[in-house]
Amino acid sequence: TAGGGCMKRQSGITLIGFVIILVIAAFFIYTAMKLVPAYMDYLNVSKALNTVATQSNSGNMSVADVQRQLDTQQLSQYFADEDIEAKNISVVSMPNGGSSLKLSYDKKIPWIYNIDFLVHFEKTVALKMQAAQE
């Protein structure tokens, strides 16, 4: 038509919308970068507990032997997290007469300025044989 009365409507995302999406994505990526290493350490700890539980089936190990094996081999072999110490791992007697290894620890992860994440990890693994009582 004469006089230019026909305008095309623009479709798609605006620059402001793109920046908002970018900021939200950066927020989640930064948070994941802070949390993923703690969860990877936890997976390695779980692997160590499973290894000790499997190895304990090979002989007649006492509760003290299991704890000694965790202290000397597993803690240094699978992970190097200063929040996980031998005191966080215990041997628990089960009602059915068996024993299990229990790990429980907290990890404080700095995030932004004075805001931290506090993540609690807990894992229990049944021993394959009943640990002899001393």
Short mmCIF file of C-alpha atoms in Angstrom, two decimals:
data_model
loop_
_atom_site.label_atom_id
_atom_site.label_comp_id
_atom_site.label_asym_id
_atom_site.label_seq_id
_atom_site.Cartn_x
_atom_site.Cartn_y
_atom_site.Cartn_z
CA THR A 1 0.00 0.00 0.00
CA ALA A 2 1.02 3.57 -0.44
CA GLY A 3 2.29 5.31 2.66
CA GLY A 4 4.08 2.28 4.22
CA GLY A 5 1.29 1.09 6.49
CA CYS A 6 2.62 -2.48 6.46
CA MET A 7 5.15 -3.25 9.26
CA LYS A 8 6.84 -6.60 9.77
CA ARG A 9 6.76 -8.01 13.30
CA GLN A 10 10.20 -9.12 14.51
CA SER A 11 10.48 -12.66 15.88
CA GLY A 12 13.21 -14.32 17.90
CA ILE A 13 15.10 -13.49 21.06
CA THR A 14 16.16 -9.97 21.95
CA LEU A 15 19.60 -9.05 23.20
CA ILE A 16 18.29 -8.54 26.74
CA GLY A 17 16.60 -11.95 26.67
CA PHE A 18 19.81 -13.55 25.45
CA VAL A 19 21.84 -11.91 28.24
CA ILE A 20 19.35 -13.10 30.87
CA ILE A 21 19.55 -16.66 29.56
CA LEU A 22 23.34 -16.42 29.51
CA VAL A 23 23.46 -15.22 33.14
CA ILE A 24 21.18 -18.05 34.29
CA ALA A 25 23.26 -20.62 32.42
CA ALA A 26 26.49 -19.20 33.89
CA PHE A 27 24.97 -19.41 37.39
CA PHE A 28 24.21 -23.13 37.01
CA ILE A 29 27.55 -23.89 35.35
CA TYR A 30 29.48 -22.13 38.13
CA THR A 31 27.48 -23.98 40.79
CA ALA A 32 28.12 -27.32 39.08
CA MET A 33 31.86 -26.55 38.86
CA LYS A 34 31.89 -26.09 42.63
CA LEU A 35 29.80 -29.16 43.53
CA VAL A 36 30.91 -31.81 41.03
CA PRO A 37 34.41 -32.38 42.54
CA ALA A 38 32.87 -33.10 45.96
CA TYR A 39 30.53 -35.66 44.43
CA MET A 40 33.39 -37.22 42.46
CA ASP A 41 35.33 -37.64 45.73
CA TYR A 42 32.23 -39.23 47.26
CA LEU A 43 32.03 -41.71 44.38
CA ASN A 44 35.69 -42.62 44.94
CA VAL A 45 35.01 -43.07 48.66
CA SER A 46 32.08 -45.36 47.81
CA LYS A 47 34.38 -47.37 45.56
CA ALA A 48 36.93 -47.67 48.39
CA LEU A 49 34.29 -48.87 50.85
CA ASN A 50 33.01 -51.43 48.35
CA THR A 51 36.58 -52.65 47.76
CA VAL A 52 37.24 -53.07 51.48
CA ALA A 53 33.92 -54.86 51.96
CA THR A 54 34.74 -57.25 49.12
CA GLN A 55 38.30 -57.88 50.32
CA SER A 56 37.15 -58.54 53.86
CA ASN A 57 35.48 -61.73 52.59
CA SER A 58 38.84 -63.33 51.81
CA GLY A 59 39.90 -63.98 55.39
CA ASN A 60 38.87 -63.89 59.00
CA MET A 61 39.38 -60.18 59.64
CA SER A 62 38.52 -58.55 62.94
CA VAL A 63 36.85 -55.16 63.21
CA ALA A 64 40.24 -53.64 64.03
CA ASP A 65 41.73 -55.23 60.90
CA VAL A 66 39.03 -53.70 58.72
CA GLN A 67 39.60 -50.25 60.23
CA ARG A 68 43.38 -50.63 59.84
CA GLN A 69 42.94 -51.54 56.17
CA LEU A 70 40.82 -48.44 55.63
CA ASP A 71 43.34 -46.24 57.44
CA THR A 72 46.45 -47.45 55.64
CA GLN A 73 45.34 -48.37 52.14
CA GLN A 74 41.98 -46.98 51.15
CA LEU A 75 42.15 -43.41 52.43
CA SER A 76 45.32 -42.61 50.51
CA GLN A 77 44.65 -44.77 47.48
CA TYR A 78 41.26 -43.55 46.28
CA PHE A 79 40.92 -39.92 47.33
CA ALA A 80 42.79 -37.01 48.86
CA ASP A 81 40.00 -35.07 50.53
CA GLU A 82 41.00 -33.48 53.82
CA ASP A 83 37.38 -33.62 55.07
CA ILE A 84 37.40 -37.42 55.07
CA GLU A 85 39.35 -38.96 57.92
CA ALA A 86 39.46 -42.38 59.49
CA LYS A 87 37.20 -41.14 62.31
CA ASN A 88 34.41 -40.64 59.73
CA ILE A 89 34.41 -44.37 58.96
CA SER A 90 33.11 -46.90 61.44
CA VAL A 91 32.23 -50.58 61.57
CA VAL A 92 28.62 -51.07 62.65
CA SER A 93 27.11 -54.32 63.90
CA MET A 94 23.91 -55.31 62.13
CA PRO A 95 20.93 -56.95 63.88
CA ASN A 96 21.39 -60.13 61.82
CA GLY A 97 24.87 -60.63 63.28
CA GLY A 98 26.83 -59.23 60.35
CA SER A 99 28.77 -55.99 60.13
CA SER A 100 28.81 -53.04 57.78
CA LEU A 101 31.11 -50.13 57.05
CA LYS A 102 29.54 -46.71 57.54
CA LEU A 103 30.92 -43.43 56.24
CA SER A 104 29.45 -40.10 57.30
CA TYR A 105 31.02 -36.71 56.69
CA ASP A 106 30.22 -33.10 55.86
CA LYS A 107 31.95 -30.98 53.26
CA LYS A 108 31.88 -27.20 53.25
CA ILE A 109 32.23 -25.79 49.74
CA PRO A 110 32.85 -22.05 49.28
CA TRP A 111 30.53 -20.58 46.66
CA ILE A 112 30.21 -16.80 46.40
CA TYR A 113 31.64 -14.26 48.84
CA ASN A 114 30.50 -15.49 52.27
CA ILE A 115 27.98 -18.06 51.01
CA ASP A 116 28.98 -21.72 51.29
CA PHE A 117 27.36 -25.03 50.47
CA LEU A 118 27.30 -27.61 53.27
CA VAL A 119 26.93 -31.06 51.75
CA HIS A 120 26.39 -34.16 53.88
CA PHE A 121 27.55 -37.52 52.54
CA GLU A 122 26.63 -40.87 54.06
CA LYS A 123 27.28 -44.40 52.79
CA THR A 124 26.83 -47.82 54.37
CA VAL A 125 28.26 -50.98 52.83
CA ALA A 126 27.61 -54.46 54.19
CA LEU A 127 30.68 -56.57 54.82
CA LYS A 128 30.60 -59.85 52.92
CA MET A 129 31.38 -61.84 56.02
CA GLN A 130 30.74 -61.37 59.68
CA ALA A 131 33.69 -59.59 61.27
CA ALA A 132 35.06 -61.47 64.26
CA GLN A 133 34.65 -59.71 67.58
CA GLU A 134 37.79 -59.08 69.57
#
